[in-house]
Amino acid sequence: MKGSDEMEEIVLYLTGHKEEILQAAVEHITLSGLAVLIGFGISLGICILAVMKDADMDKVINRISFFRLIPGVAILVVAMPVLGVGFLPALCTLTLVTVPSILVNLYAGIKNIAADTMESAAGIGLSRQQILFRVQLPMAKPFLLLGIRTAVVDAVTIATVASLMGAGGLGRYVMTGLTINDYRLVVIGGILITAMALCGEILFGWMQRSLEYKYTGRR
């Protein structure tokens, strides 16, 4: 009976605050989505410049890979005193979290293209720029989507803590619930954030597998 009573309280809270919760969900999606989008733009720009200038990116990638070992929550905690609070500081911090996953996977996709494919492209007279945009980047899409897939899940989950920076989102339900010991807020925020991360994982996972099948014939 106790479990059913608790579930009833959660449902009652949801129905009584649905507009507020919907607004928080939109804030959460906006913050996470913009962070991934900007992270994608930065990563793509770095890779294009590196390939066009024949730069040795291996050392840079190795250093960036190191940042993937640092918990995103730790980055938020360190950034807060430096950047302050609000949507923009939280967005900058979350973008910093998404870049390593996207950049490392995109560069790996470009580097793993077979040498004979590159030689064939050069043999038919394609320029360096044409090879990059017509061969390398299209064939690296499965790797890119793997990076985006990881970045989406990271951004959605870490945005929970970004509520401490005044960025809004569903994280404030979890944090407030823990502070005032209100299990309803924790459960509502936790379930919705988990659902968002799971939806992102399923969507980009499906897209990644579809592209892998397109280029390799394997599912």
CSV table of C-alpha atoms in Angstrom, one decimal:
chain,number,residue,atom,x,y,z
A,1,MET,CA,0.0,0.0,0.0
A,2,LYS,CA,2.8,2.4,0.8
A,3,GLY,CA,4.3,2.0,-2.7
A,4,SER,CA,0.9,2.7,-4.3
A,5,ASP,CA,0.4,5.8,-2.1
A,6,GLU,CA,3.8,7.2,-3.1
A,7,MET,CA,3.1,6.6,-6.8
A,8,GLU,CA,-0.2,8.4,-6.4
A,9,GLU,CA,1.5,11.4,-4.8
A,10,ILE,CA,4.0,11.5,-7.7
A,11,VAL,CA,1.2,11.4,-10.3
A,12,LEU,CA,-0.7,14.1,-8.4
A,13,TYR,CA,2.4,16.3,-8.4
A,14,LEU,CA,2.9,15.7,-12.1
A,15,THR,CA,-0.7,16.6,-13.0
A,16,GLY,CA,-0.6,19.7,-10.7
A,17,HIS,CA,2.7,21.0,-12.1
A,18,LYS,CA,2.7,19.7,-15.7
A,19,GLU,CA,3.3,23.2,-17.3
A,20,GLU,CA,6.2,23.9,-14.9
A,21,ILE,CA,7.7,20.5,-15.5
A,22,LEU,CA,7.2,20.8,-19.3
A,23,GLN,CA,9.1,24.2,-19.2
A,24,ALA,CA,11.9,22.6,-17.3
A,25,ALA,CA,12.1,19.7,-19.8
A,26,VAL,CA,12.3,22.2,-22.7
A,27,GLU,CA,15.1,24.1,-20.8
A,28,HIS,CA,17.0,20.8,-20.3
A,29,ILE,CA,16.7,19.8,-24.0
A,30,THR,CA,17.6,23.3,-25.2
A,31,LEU,CA,20.7,23.4,-23.0
A,32,SER,CA,21.9,19.9,-23.9
A,33,GLY,CA,21.0,20.3,-27.6
A,34,LEU,CA,22.9,23.6,-28.0
A,35,ALA,CA,25.9,22.2,-26.2
A,36,VAL,CA,26.1,19.2,-28.5
A,37,LEU,CA,25.4,21.4,-31.6
A,38,ILE,CA,28.2,23.9,-30.7
A,39,GLY,CA,30.5,21.0,-29.7
A,40,PHE,CA,29.9,19.4,-33.1
A,41,GLY,CA,30.7,22.7,-34.9
A,42,ILE,CA,33.9,23.2,-33.0
A,43,SER,CA,35.0,19.6,-33.5
A,44,LEU,CA,34.2,19.6,-37.2
A,45,GLY,CA,36.1,22.9,-37.7
A,46,ILE,CA,39.2,21.6,-35.9
A,47,CYS,CA,39.2,18.4,-38.0
A,48,ILE,CA,38.8,20.2,-41.3
A,49,LEU,CA,41.6,22.7,-40.5
A,50,ALA,CA,43.9,19.8,-39.3
A,51,VAL,CA,43.3,17.8,-42.4
A,52,MET,CA,43.6,20.7,-44.9
A,53,LYS,CA,46.9,21.8,-43.3
A,54,ASP,CA,48.2,18.2,-43.0
A,55,ALA,CA,48.7,18.9,-39.3
A,56,ASP,CA,49.7,16.1,-36.9
A,57,MET,CA,46.7,15.8,-34.7
A,58,ASP,CA,47.7,12.7,-32.9
A,59,LYS,CA,49.3,14.5,-30.0
A,60,VAL,CA,46.4,17.0,-29.8
A,61,ILE,CA,43.9,14.1,-29.8
A,62,ASN,CA,45.8,12.3,-27.1
A,63,ARG,CA,45.7,15.4,-24.9
A,64,ILE,CA,42.0,15.9,-25.6
A,65,SER,CA,41.3,12.2,-24.8
A,66,PHE,CA,42.7,12.8,-21.4
A,67,PHE,CA,39.9,15.3,-20.7
A,68,ARG,CA,37.4,12.5,-21.3
A,69,LEU,CA,38.7,10.9,-18.1
A,70,ILE,CA,37.7,13.9,-16.0
A,71,PRO,CA,34.1,13.7,-14.8
A,72,GLY,CA,31.8,16.3,-16.3
A,73,VAL,CA,30.5,17.2,-12.9
A,74,ALA,CA,34.1,18.1,-11.8
A,75,ILE,CA,34.4,20.4,-14.8
A,76,LEU,CA,31.1,22.1,-13.8
A,77,VAL,CA,32.3,22.6,-10.2
A,78,VAL,CA,35.6,24.0,-11.4
A,79,ALA,CA,34.0,26.3,-14.0
A,80,MET,CA,31.4,27.8,-11.7
A,81,PRO,CA,33.7,30.1,-9.8
A,82,VAL,CA,35.4,31.2,-13.0
A,83,LEU,CA,32.4,31.6,-15.4
A,84,GLY,CA,29.8,32.5,-12.8
A,85,VAL,CA,26.2,31.3,-13.0
A,86,GLY,CA,23.4,31.5,-15.6
A,87,PHE,CA,22.5,29.8,-18.9
A,88,LEU,CA,25.5,31.0,-20.9
A,89,PRO,CA,28.2,29.8,-18.4
A,90,ALA,CA,26.4,26.4,-18.1
A,91,LEU,CA,26.3,26.2,-21.9
A,92,CYS,CA,30.0,27.0,-22.2
A,93,THR,CA,30.8,24.3,-19.7
A,94,LEU,CA,28.6,21.7,-21.2
A,95,THR,CA,30.0,22.4,-24.6
A,96,LEU,CA,33.5,21.8,-23.2
A,97,VAL,CA,32.3,18.4,-22.0
A,98,THR,CA,30.9,17.4,-25.4
A,99,VAL,CA,33.9,18.4,-27.6
A,100,PRO,CA,36.3,15.5,-26.7
A,101,SER,CA,33.9,12.7,-27.5
A,102,ILE,CA,32.9,14.2,-30.9
A,103,LEU,CA,36.3,15.3,-31.9
A,104,VAL,CA,38.1,12.1,-31.0
A,105,ASN,CA,35.6,9.9,-32.8
A,106,LEU,CA,35.4,12.1,-35.9
A,107,TYR,CA,39.2,12.2,-36.2
A,108,ALA,CA,39.3,8.4,-35.7
A,109,GLY,CA,36.8,8.0,-38.5
A,110,ILE,CA,38.9,10.1,-40.9
A,111,LYS,CA,42.2,8.3,-39.9
A,112,ASN,CA,40.7,4.8,-40.3
A,113,ILE,CA,39.8,5.2,-44.0
A,114,ALA,CA,41.7,2.6,-46.0
A,115,ALA,CA,44.8,3.8,-47.8
A,116,ASP,CA,43.7,2.3,-51.1
A,117,THR,CA,40.5,4.4,-50.9
A,118,MET,CA,42.5,7.6,-50.5
A,119,GLU,CA,44.8,6.6,-53.3
A,120,SER,CA,41.9,5.8,-55.6
A,121,ALA,CA,40.3,9.2,-54.8
A,122,ALA,CA,43.6,11.0,-55.6
A,123,GLY,CA,44.1,8.9,-58.7
A,124,ILE,CA,40.9,10.1,-60.3
A,125,GLY,CA,42.1,13.7,-59.9
A,126,LEU,CA,40.2,14.8,-56.7
A,127,SER,CA,41.9,17.7,-54.9
A,128,ARG,CA,42.7,17.6,-51.2
A,129,GLN,CA,39.6,19.6,-50.4
A,130,GLN,CA,37.4,17.4,-52.6
A,131,ILE,CA,38.8,14.2,-51.0
A,132,LEU,CA,38.0,15.6,-47.5
A,133,PHE,CA,34.4,16.6,-48.3
A,134,ARG,CA,33.5,13.9,-50.8
A,135,VAL,CA,35.3,10.9,-49.3
A,136,GLN,CA,36.7,11.3,-45.8
A,137,LEU,CA,33.9,13.2,-44.0
A,138,PRO,CA,31.0,11.1,-45.5
A,139,MET,CA,32.8,7.8,-44.6
A,140,ALA,CA,33.6,9.1,-41.1
A,141,LYS,CA,29.8,9.7,-40.4
A,142,PRO,CA,29.4,6.5,-38.4
A,143,PHE,CA,32.3,7.5,-36.1
A,144,LEU,CA,30.9,11.0,-35.9
A,145,LEU,CA,27.5,9.7,-34.8
A,146,LEU,CA,29.1,7.5,-32.2
A,147,GLY,CA,30.8,10.7,-30.8
A,148,ILE,CA,27.5,12.6,-30.9
A,149,ARG,CA,25.7,9.7,-29.3
A,150,THR,CA,28.1,9.7,-26.4
A,151,ALA,CA,28.0,13.5,-26.2
A,152,VAL,CA,24.2,13.6,-26.1
A,153,VAL,CA,24.0,11.2,-23.2
A,154,ASP,CA,26.8,13.1,-21.3
A,155,ALA,CA,25.2,16.5,-21.9
A,156,VAL,CA,21.7,15.4,-20.8
A,157,THR,CA,23.0,13.7,-17.6
A,158,ILE,CA,25.5,16.4,-16.7
A,159,ALA,CA,23.0,19.1,-17.4
A,160,THR,CA,21.3,17.8,-14.2
A,161,VAL,CA,24.1,19.4,-12.1
A,162,ALA,CA,24.2,22.5,-14.4
A,163,SER,CA,21.0,23.6,-12.5
A,164,LEU,CA,23.4,24.6,-9.7
A,165,MET,CA,24.7,27.2,-12.2
A,166,GLY,CA,21.2,28.7,-12.6
A,167,ALA,CA,20.7,27.1,-16.0
A,168,GLY,CA,17.3,25.7,-15.2
A,169,GLY,CA,16.2,22.3,-16.5
A,170,LEU,CA,15.1,19.2,-14.8
A,171,GLY,CA,18.1,19.1,-12.6
A,172,ARG,CA,16.6,21.6,-10.2
A,173,TYR,CA,13.9,19.0,-9.3
A,174,VAL,CA,16.6,16.4,-8.4
A,175,MET,CA,18.7,18.9,-6.5
A,176,THR,CA,15.7,20.5,-4.7
A,177,GLY,CA,14.3,17.1,-3.9
A,178,LEU,CA,17.6,16.0,-2.3
A,179,THR,CA,17.9,19.2,-0.4
A,180,ILE,CA,14.4,19.2,1.2
A,181,ASN,CA,14.1,15.4,1.2
A,182,ASP,CA,11.1,15.3,-1.2
A,183,TYR,CA,11.3,12.0,-3.0
A,184,ARG,CA,8.6,13.1,-5.5
A,185,LEU,CA,10.9,15.7,-7.0
A,186,VAL,CA,13.8,13.4,-7.2
A,187,VAL,CA,11.8,10.6,-8.9
A,188,ILE,CA,10.2,12.9,-11.4
A,189,GLY,CA,13.4,14.6,-12.3
A,190,GLY,CA,15.4,11.4,-12.4
A,191,ILE,CA,12.9,9.5,-14.6
A,192,LEU,CA,12.5,12.3,-17.1
A,193,ILE,CA,16.3,12.9,-17.4
A,194,THR,CA,16.9,9.1,-17.8
A,195,ALA,CA,14.2,9.0,-20.5
A,196,MET,CA,15.8,11.8,-22.4
A,197,ALA,CA,19.2,10.2,-22.3
A,198,LEU,CA,17.7,6.8,-23.3
A,199,CYS,CA,15.9,8.4,-26.2
A,200,GLY,CA,19.1,10.1,-27.4
A,201,GLU,CA,21.0,6.8,-27.1
A,202,ILE,CA,18.4,4.9,-29.1
A,203,LEU,CA,18.0,7.5,-31.8
A,204,PHE,CA,21.7,8.1,-32.5
A,205,GLY,CA,22.5,4.5,-32.0
A,206,TRP,CA,20.0,3.6,-34.8
A,207,MET,CA,21.4,6.3,-37.0
A,208,GLN,CA,24.9,5.0,-36.4
A,209,ARG,CA,24.0,1.4,-37.2
A,210,SER,CA,22.2,2.5,-40.4
A,211,LEU,CA,25.2,4.3,-41.7
A,212,GLU,CA,27.6,1.5,-40.8
A,213,TYR,CA,25.3,-0.8,-42.8
A,214,LYS,CA,25.4,1.6,-45.7
A,215,TYR,CA,29.2,1.8,-45.8
A,216,THR,CA,30.2,-1.7,-44.7
A,217,GLY,CA,27.1,-3.9,-45.2
A,218,ARG,CA,27.3,-5.1,-41.6
A,219,ARG,CA,24.7,-4.4,-38.9
